[in-house]
Coordinates of C-alpha atoms and ligand atoms in Angstrom, one line a residue:
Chain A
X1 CA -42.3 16.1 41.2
X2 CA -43.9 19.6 40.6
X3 CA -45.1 19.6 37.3
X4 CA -46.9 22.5 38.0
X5 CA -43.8 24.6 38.6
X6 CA -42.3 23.4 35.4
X7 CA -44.9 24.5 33.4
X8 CA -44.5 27.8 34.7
X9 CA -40.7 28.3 34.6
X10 CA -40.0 26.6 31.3
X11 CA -40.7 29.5 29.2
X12 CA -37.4 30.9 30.9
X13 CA -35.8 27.7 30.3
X14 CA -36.8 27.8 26.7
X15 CA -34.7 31.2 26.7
X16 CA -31.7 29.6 28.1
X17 CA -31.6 26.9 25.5
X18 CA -31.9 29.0 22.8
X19 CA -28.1 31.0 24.4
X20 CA -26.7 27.8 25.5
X21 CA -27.8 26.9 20.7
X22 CA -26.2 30.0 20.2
X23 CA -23.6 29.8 22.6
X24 CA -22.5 26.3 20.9
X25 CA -22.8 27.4 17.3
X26 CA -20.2 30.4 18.1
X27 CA -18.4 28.6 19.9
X28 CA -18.2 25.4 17.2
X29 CA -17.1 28.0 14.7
X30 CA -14.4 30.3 16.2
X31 CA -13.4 26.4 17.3
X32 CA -13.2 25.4 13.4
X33 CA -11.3 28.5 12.7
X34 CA -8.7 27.8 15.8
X35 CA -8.6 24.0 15.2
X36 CA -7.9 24.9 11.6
X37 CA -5.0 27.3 11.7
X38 CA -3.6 24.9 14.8
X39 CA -3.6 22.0 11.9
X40 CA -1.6 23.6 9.7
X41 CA 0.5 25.6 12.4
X42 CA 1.4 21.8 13.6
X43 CA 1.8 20.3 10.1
X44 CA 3.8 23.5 8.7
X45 CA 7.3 22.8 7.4
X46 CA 8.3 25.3 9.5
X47 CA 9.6 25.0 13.3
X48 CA 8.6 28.2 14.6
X49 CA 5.4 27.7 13.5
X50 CA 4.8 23.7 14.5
X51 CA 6.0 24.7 18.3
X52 CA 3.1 27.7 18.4
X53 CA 0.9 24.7 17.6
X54 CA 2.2 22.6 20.0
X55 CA 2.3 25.0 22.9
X56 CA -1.4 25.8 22.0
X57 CA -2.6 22.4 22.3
X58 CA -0.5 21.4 24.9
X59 CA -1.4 24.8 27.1
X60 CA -5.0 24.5 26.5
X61 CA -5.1 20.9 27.2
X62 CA -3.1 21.0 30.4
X63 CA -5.6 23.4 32.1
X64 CA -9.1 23.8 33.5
X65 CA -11.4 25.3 31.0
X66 CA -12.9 27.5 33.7
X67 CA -10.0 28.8 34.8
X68 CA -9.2 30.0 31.1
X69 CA -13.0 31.3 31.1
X70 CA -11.9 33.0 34.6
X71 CA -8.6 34.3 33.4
X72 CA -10.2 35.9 30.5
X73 CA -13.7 36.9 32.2
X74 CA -11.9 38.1 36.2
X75 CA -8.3 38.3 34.6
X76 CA -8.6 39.9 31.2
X77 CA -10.2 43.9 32.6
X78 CA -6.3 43.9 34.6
X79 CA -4.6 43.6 31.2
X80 CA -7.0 45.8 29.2
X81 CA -9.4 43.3 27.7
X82 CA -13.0 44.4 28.5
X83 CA -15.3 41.8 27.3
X84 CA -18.9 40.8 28.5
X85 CA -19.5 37.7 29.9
X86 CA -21.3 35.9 26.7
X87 CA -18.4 37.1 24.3
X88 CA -16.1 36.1 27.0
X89 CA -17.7 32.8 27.7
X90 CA -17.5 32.2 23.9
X91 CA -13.8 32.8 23.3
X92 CA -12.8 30.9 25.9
X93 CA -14.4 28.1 25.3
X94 CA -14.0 28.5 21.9
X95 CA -10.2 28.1 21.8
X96 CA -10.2 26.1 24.0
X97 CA -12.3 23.3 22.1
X98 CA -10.2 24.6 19.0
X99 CA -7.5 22.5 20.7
X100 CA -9.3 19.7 20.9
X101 CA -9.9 20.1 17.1
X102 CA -6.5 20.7 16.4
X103 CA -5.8 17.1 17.3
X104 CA -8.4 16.3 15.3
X105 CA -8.3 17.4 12.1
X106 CA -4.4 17.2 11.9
X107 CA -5.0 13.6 12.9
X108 CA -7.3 13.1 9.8
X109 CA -4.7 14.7 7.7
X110 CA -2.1 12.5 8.6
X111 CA -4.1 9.2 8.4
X112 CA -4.5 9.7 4.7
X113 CA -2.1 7.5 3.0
X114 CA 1.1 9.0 2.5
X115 CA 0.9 7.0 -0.7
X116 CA -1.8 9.7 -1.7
X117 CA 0.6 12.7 -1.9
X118 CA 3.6 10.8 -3.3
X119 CA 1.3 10.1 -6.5
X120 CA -0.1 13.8 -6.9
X121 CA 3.4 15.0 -6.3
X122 CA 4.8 12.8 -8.6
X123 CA 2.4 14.5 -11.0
X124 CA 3.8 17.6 -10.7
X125 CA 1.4 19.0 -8.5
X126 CA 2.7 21.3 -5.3
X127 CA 2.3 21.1 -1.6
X128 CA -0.7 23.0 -1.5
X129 CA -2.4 22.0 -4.8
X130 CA -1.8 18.4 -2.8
X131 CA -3.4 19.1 0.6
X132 CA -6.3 20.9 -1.5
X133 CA -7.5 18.3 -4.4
X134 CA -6.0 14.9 -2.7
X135 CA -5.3 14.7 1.1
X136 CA -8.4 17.6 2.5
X137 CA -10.7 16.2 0.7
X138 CA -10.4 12.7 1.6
X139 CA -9.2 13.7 5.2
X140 CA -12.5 15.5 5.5
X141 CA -14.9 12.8 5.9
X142 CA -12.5 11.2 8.4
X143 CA -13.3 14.0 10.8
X144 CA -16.7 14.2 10.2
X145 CA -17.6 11.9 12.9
X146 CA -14.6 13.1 15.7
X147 CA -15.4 16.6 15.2
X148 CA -18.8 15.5 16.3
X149 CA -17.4 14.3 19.5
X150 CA -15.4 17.6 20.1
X151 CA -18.5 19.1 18.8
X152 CA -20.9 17.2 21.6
X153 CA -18.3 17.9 24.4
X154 CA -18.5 21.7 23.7
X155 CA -21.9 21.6 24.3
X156 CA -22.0 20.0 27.5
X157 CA -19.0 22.5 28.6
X158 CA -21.0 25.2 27.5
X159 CA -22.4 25.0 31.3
X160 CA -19.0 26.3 32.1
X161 CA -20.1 29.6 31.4
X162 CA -22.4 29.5 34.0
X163 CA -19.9 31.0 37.2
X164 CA -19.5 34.4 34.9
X165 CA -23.5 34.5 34.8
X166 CA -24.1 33.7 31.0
X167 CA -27.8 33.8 31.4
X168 CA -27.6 29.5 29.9
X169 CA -29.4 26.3 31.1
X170 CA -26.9 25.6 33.8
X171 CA -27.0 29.6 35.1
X172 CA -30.9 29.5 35.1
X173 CA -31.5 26.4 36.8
X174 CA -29.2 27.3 39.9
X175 CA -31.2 30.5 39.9
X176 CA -34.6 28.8 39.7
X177 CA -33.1 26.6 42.5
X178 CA -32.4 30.0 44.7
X179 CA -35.9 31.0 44.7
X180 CA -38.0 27.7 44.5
X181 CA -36.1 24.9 46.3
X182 CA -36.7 22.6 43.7
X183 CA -33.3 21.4 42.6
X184 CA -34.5 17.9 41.2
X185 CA -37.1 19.9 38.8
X186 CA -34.9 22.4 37.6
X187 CA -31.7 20.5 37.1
X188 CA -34.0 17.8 35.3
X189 CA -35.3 20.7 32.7
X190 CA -32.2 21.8 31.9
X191 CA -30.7 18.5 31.7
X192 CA -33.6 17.7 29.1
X193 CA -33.2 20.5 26.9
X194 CA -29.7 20.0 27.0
X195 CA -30.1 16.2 25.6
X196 CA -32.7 17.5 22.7
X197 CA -30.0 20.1 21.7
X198 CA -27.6 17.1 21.4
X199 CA -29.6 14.9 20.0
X200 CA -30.3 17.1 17.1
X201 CA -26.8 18.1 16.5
X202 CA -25.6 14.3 16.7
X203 CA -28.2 13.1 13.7
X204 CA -27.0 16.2 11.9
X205 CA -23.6 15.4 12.2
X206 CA -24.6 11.3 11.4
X207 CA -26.7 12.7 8.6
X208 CA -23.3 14.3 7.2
X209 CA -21.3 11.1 7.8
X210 CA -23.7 9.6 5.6
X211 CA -23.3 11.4 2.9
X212 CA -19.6 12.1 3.3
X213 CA -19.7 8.5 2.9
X214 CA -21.8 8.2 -0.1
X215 CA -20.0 10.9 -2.1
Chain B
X1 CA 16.7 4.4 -30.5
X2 CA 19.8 6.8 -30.3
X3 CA 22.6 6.7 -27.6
X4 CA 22.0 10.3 -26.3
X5 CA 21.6 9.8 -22.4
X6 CA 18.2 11.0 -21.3
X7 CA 18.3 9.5 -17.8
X8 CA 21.6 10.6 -16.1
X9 CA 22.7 9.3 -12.4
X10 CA 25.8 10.1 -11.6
X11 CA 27.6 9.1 -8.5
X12 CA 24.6 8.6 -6.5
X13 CA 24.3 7.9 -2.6
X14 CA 22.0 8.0 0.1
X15 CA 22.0 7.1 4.1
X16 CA 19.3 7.2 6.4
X17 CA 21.1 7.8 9.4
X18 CA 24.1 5.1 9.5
X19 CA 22.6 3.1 7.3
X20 CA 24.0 3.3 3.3
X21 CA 21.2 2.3 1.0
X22 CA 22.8 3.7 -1.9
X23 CA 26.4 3.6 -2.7
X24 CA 28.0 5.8 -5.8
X25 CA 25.5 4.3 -8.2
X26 CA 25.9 5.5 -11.6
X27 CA 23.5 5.0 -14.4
X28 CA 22.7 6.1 -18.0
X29 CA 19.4 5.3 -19.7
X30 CA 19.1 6.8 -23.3
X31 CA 15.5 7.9 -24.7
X32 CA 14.0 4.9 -25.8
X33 CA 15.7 2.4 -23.5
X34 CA 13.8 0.2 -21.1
X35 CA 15.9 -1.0 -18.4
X36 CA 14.6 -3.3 -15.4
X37 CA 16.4 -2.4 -11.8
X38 CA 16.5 -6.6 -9.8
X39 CA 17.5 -7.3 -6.7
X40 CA 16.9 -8.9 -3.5
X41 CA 14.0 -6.7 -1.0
X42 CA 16.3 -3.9 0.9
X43 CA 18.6 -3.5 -1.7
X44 CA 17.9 0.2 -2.5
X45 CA 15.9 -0.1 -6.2
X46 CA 13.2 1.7 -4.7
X47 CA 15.3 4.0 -3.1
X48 CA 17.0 4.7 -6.2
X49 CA 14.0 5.2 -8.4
X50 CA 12.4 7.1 -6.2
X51 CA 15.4 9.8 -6.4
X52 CA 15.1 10.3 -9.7
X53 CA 12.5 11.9 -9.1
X54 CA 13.3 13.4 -6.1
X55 CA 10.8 11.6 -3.9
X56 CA 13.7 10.3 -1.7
X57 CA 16.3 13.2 -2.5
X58 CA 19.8 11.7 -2.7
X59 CA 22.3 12.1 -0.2
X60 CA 25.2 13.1 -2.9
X61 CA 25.0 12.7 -6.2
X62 CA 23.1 14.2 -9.7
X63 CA 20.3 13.1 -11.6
X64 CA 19.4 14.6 -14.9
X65 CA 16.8 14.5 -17.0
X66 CA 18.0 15.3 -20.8
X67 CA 20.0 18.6 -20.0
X68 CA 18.3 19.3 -16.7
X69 CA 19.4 18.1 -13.3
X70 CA 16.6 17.3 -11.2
X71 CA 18.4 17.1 -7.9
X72 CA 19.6 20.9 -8.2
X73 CA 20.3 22.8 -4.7
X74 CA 17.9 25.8 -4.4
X75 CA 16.1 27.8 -2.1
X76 CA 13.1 26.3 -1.1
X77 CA 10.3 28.0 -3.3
X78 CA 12.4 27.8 -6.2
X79 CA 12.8 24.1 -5.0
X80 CA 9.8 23.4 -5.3
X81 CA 9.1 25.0 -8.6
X82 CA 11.6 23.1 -10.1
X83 CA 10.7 19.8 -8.8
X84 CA 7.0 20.8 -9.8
X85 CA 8.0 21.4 -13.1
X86 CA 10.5 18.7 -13.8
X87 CA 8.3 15.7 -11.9
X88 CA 5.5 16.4 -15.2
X89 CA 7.8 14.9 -17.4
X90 CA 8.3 12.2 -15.3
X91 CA 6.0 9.6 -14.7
X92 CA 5.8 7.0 -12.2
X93 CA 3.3 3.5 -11.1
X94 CA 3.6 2.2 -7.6
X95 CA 2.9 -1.1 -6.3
X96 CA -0.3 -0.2 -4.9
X97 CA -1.5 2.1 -7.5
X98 CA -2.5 5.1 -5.3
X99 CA -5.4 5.8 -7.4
X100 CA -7.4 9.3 -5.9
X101 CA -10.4 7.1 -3.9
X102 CA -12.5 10.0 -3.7
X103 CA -12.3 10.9 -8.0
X104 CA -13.9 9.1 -10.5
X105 CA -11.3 7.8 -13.3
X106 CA -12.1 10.1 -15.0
X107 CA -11.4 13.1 -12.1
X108 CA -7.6 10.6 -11.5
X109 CA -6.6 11.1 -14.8
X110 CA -7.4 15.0 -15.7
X111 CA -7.0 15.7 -12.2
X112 CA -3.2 17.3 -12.6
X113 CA -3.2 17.9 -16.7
X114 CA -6.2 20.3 -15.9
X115 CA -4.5 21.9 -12.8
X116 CA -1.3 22.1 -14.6
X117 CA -1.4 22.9 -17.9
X118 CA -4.9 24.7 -18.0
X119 CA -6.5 22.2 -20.0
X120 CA -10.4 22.8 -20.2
X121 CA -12.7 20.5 -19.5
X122 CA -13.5 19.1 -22.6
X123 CA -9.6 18.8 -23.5
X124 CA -9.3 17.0 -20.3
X125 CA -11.9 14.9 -21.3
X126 CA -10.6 13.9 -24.5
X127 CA -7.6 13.4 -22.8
X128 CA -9.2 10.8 -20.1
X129 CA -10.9 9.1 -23.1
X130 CA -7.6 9.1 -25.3
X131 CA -5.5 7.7 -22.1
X132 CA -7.9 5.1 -21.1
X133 CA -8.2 3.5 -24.7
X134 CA -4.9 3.0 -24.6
X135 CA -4.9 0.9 -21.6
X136 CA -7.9 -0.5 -22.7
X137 CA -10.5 0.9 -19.9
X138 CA -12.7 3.2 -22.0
X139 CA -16.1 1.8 -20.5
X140 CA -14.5 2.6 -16.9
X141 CA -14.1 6.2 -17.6
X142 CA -16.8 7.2 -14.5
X143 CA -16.6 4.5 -11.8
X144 CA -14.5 5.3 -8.9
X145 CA -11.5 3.4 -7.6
X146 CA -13.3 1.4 -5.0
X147 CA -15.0 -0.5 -8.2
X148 CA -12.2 -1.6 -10.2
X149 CA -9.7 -4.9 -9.9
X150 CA -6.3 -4.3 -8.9
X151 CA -5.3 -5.2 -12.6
X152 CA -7.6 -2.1 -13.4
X153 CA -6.6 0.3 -11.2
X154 CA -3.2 -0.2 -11.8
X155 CA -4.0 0.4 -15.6
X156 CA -5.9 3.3 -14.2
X157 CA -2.7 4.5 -12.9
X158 CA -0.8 4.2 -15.7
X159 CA -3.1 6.1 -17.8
X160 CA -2.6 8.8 -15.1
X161 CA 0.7 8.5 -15.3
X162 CA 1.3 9.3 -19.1
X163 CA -1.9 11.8 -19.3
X164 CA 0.8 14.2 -18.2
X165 CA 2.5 13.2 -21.3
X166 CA 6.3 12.3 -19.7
X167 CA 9.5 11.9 -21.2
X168 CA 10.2 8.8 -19.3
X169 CA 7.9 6.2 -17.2
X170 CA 9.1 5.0 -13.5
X171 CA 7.8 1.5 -12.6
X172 CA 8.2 0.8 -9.0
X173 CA 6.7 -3.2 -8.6
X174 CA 3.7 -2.5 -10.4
X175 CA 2.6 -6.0 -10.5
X176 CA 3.9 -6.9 -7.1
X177 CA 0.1 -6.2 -5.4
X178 CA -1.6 -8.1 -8.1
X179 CA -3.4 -11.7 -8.0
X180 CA -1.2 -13.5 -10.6
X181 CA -4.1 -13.8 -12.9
X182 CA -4.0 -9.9 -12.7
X183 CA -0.5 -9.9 -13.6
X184 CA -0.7 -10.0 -17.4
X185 CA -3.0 -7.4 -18.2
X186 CA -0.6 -4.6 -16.7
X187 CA 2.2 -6.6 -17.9
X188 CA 0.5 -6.0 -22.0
X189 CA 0.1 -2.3 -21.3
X190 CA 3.3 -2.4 -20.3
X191 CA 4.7 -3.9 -23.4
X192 CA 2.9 -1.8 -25.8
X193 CA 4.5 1.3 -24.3
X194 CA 7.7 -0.3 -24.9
X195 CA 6.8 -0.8 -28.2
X196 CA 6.0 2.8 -28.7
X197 CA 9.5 3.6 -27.5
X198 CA 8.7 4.9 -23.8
X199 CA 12.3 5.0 -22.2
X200 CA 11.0 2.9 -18.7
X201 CA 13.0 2.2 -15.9
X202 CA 11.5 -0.8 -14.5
X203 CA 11.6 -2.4 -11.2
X204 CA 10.5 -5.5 -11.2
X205 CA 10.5 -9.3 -9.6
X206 CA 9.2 -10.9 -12.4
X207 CA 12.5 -12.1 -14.4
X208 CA 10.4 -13.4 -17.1
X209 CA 9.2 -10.1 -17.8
X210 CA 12.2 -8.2 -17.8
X211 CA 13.9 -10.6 -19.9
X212 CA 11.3 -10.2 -22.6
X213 CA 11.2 -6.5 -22.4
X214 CA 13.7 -4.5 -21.1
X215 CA 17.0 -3.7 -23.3
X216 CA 19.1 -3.7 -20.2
X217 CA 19.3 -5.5 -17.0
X218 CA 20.7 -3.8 -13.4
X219 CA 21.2 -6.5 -10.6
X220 CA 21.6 -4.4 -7.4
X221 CA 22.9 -5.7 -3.9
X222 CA 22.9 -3.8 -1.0
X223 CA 23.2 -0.1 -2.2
X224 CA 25.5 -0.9 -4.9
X225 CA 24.6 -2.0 -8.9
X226 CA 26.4 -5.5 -8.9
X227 CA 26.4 -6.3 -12.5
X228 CA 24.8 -5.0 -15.5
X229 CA 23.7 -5.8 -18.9
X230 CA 21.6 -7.1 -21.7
X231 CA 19.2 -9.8 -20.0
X232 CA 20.3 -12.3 -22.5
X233 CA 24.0 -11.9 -20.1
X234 CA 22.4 -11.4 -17.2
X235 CA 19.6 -14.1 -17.2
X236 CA 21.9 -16.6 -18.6
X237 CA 25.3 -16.0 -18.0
X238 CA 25.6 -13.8 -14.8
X239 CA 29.3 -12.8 -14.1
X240 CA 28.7 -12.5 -10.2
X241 CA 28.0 -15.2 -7.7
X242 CA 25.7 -12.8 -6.1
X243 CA 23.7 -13.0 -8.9
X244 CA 23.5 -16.2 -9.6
X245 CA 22.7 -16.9 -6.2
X246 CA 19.7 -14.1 -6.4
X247 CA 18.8 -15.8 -9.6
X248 CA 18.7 -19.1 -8.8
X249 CA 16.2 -18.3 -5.9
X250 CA 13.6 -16.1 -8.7
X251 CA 14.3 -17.7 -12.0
X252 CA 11.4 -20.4 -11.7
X253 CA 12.3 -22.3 -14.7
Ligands
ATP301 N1 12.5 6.2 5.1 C1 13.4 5.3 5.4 N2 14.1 5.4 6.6 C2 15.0 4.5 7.0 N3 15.4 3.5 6.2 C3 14.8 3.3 5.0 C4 13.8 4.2 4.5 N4 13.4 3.8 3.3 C5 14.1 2.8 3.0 N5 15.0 2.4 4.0 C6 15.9 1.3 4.0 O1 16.7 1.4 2.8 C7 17.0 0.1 2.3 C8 16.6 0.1 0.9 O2 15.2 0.2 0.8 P1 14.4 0.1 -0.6 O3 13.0 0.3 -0.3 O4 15.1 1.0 -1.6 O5 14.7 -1.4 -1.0 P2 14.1 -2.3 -2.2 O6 15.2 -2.8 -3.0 O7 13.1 -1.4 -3.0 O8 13.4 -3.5 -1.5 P3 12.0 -4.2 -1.9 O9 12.3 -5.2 -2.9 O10 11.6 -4.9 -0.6 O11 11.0 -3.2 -2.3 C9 16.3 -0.8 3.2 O12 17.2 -1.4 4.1 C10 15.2 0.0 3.9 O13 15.0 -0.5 5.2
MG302 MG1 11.0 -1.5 -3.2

């Protein structure tokens, strides 16, 4: 192994970790925000909106994520959308974990007792007052610990950005491997960064667990 | 006790799908009265208290509180107002409590009196305090669910219940989940709203307990009320075979 060549590239590597972190966090969050309105789109009272929900999921689900990167990246400039490859890279990928989280967090919902909402609407209490102060919060620390697997697959598919040259771990290794011939050293460096960055999310999101637990 | 009808069901029915679970039930309770709903599993007395207040909506059919009728056709959001509204003034216990797990007692009982009727916190908290001496819980006030017997959370529940301050009290099996030695404790808080002139409509399988409290005794069979009465007729001198049959099997004396 050439440790002497790692020692010189992994500044650059260094680099690519920190957009592959940022990549992830925009990503997790515009995923939040889609897996969130696709809950309650699926759990509405109200057809129209339940079958957007549906189709969402179902669409998202049923396809490559890099040919919904490549639709929006090559595809989007024929219908007017104009977007650079990291803001491309990040929508794509962040819908399409938001379907993932969808399931997720409409499965927590639903796996609170039903029992739950019949006693605070027996109270008097409405739907919503319901889903606030009764089923979200108990529902909450159910998807503490799947959200962190949706969470630790979106990271790993954040090396799908690499084919529209987001300058990530994935990207910079194959272009390290262009100019050195050292696959096995650069695929290894990225590979490690990439386990430290999950690493560290996974205790934060056990460290959460925890203390959803506790509380 | 006067005999102004507070709880009104009038011609009541309900199907899922094919299947009748209700059958033109009619029922009057007047404020005051404690009646106890008996009956063999599957015979619709959960059905039929849960439509009065409009957890399982009837099929056909009215129920009223006082001069009010709960099951009113509206457009939704004004639906849902009203069934907001009228479901504070009545209360109901399930069989397995449904205590908030992630609230403190305290949090179960204030929970809806402070969202609904603006109470601050230290009237909710007098309120919690007031509510859980009554069922005899006062030293529970901050432990959570998870640390409480069935017997106590089902007192717990209670309190709940009648912090909203309700014209009538639903009882759907409340005992039912309990360890017999459990049994009693809900059983006396029970009693002592009866003495304090709660109207209650009781379902129960405990015939003992029904005889000794309730004014008025409904045997139901398969969606329809069979026979009714004081328990002293229907305990003792049943006028159908079906009940007799029924009671033969849960009388254990
Ligand atoms: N949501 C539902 N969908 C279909 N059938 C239902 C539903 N809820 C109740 N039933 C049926 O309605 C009938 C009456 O049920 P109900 O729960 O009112 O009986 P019950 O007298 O309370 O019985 P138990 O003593 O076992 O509690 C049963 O045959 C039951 O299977
Ligand atoms: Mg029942």
């Amino acid at each position: 192994m050439d440790t002497e060549l790692i020692l010189r590239v992994y500044p650059f590597f260094l680099q690519a970790a920190w957009v592959t972190v940022q990549l992830s966090v925009l990503t997790a969050i515009l995923g939040l925000v889609c897996g969130a309105l696709g809950a309650a789109a699926r759990l509405s009272r109200l057809r129209l909106f339940r079958a957007i929900g549906a189709t969402y999921v179902s669409v998202i689900r049923g396809t490559p994520a890099l040919i919904q990167i490549f639709i929006l990246y090559f595809g989007g400039p024929q219908i007017g959308i104009q977007l650079d490859s990291f803001a491309a890279g990040t929508i794509a990928l962040g819908v399409n974990i938001g379907a993932y989280m969808t399931e997720t967090i409409r499965g927590a919902i639903q796996s609170v007792d039903r029992g739950q909402t019949e006693a605070a609407r027996t109270l008097g209490m409405s739907r919503w007052e319901t889903m606030r102060k009764v089923v979200l919060p108990q529902a909450a620390r159910m998807m503490i610990r799947p959200l962190g697997v949706n969470i630790n697959a979106l990271i790993k598919g954040t090396a799908l950005v690499a084919p529209i040259s987001v300058v990530e771990l994935t990207y910079t290794a194959q272009r390290f491997i262009g100019s050195t011939y050292k696959p096995f050293e650069m695929f290894l460096l990225s590979g490690v960064l990439y386990m430290i960055i999950i690493y560290v999310v996974g205790q934060g999101i056990n460290w959460l667990d925890r203390r959803a637990r506790i509380a | 006790m006067t005999d102004q009808a507070f709880v009104t069901i009038k011609n009541a029915a309900k199907s899922y799908g094919s299947l009748e679970v209700l059958k033109d039930i009619n029922l009057t309770v007047s404020r005051g009265q404690i009646v106890a709903i008996i009956g063999p599993s599957g015979s619709g007395k959960s059905t039929l208290l849960r439509a009065i207040n409009e957890l399982d909506p009837l099929s056909s059919g009215e129920v009223w509180l006082e001069d009010v009728q709960v099951n009113k056709k509206l457009p939704h959001r004004q639906y849902e107002a009203h069934v907001n509204h009228v479901r504070q003034n009545i209360g109901m216990v399930f069989q397995h409590f449904n205590l908030f797990p992630h609230l403190t007692v305290r949090g179960n009982i204030t929970l809806a009196p402070r969202m609904l009727k603006g109470l601050s916190e230290a009237e909710a908290d007098r309120l919690a305090e007031e509510q859980l001496a009554k069922v005899g819980l006062s030293e529970k006030i901050d432990e959570y669910p998870s640390r409480l017997s069935g017997g106590q959370k089902q007192r717990v529940a209670i309190a709940r219940a009648l912090a909203m301050k309700p014209k009538v009290m639903l009882f759907d099996e409340a005992t039912s989940a309990l360890d017999p030695e459990l049994v009693e404790e809900v059983n006396l808080v029970m009693k002592q709203l009866a003495e304090e002139h709660m109207t209650m409509i009781i379902v129960t399988h405990e015939m003992d307990f029904a005889a000794s409290v309730c004014d008025r005794v409904l045997f139901m069979d398969q969606g329809v009320v069979v026979e009714e009465g004081p328990p002293s007729v229907i305990f003792q001198n049943p006028a159908h075979e079906r009940t007799r049959n029924f009671l033969r099997k849960h009388l254990s004396r």
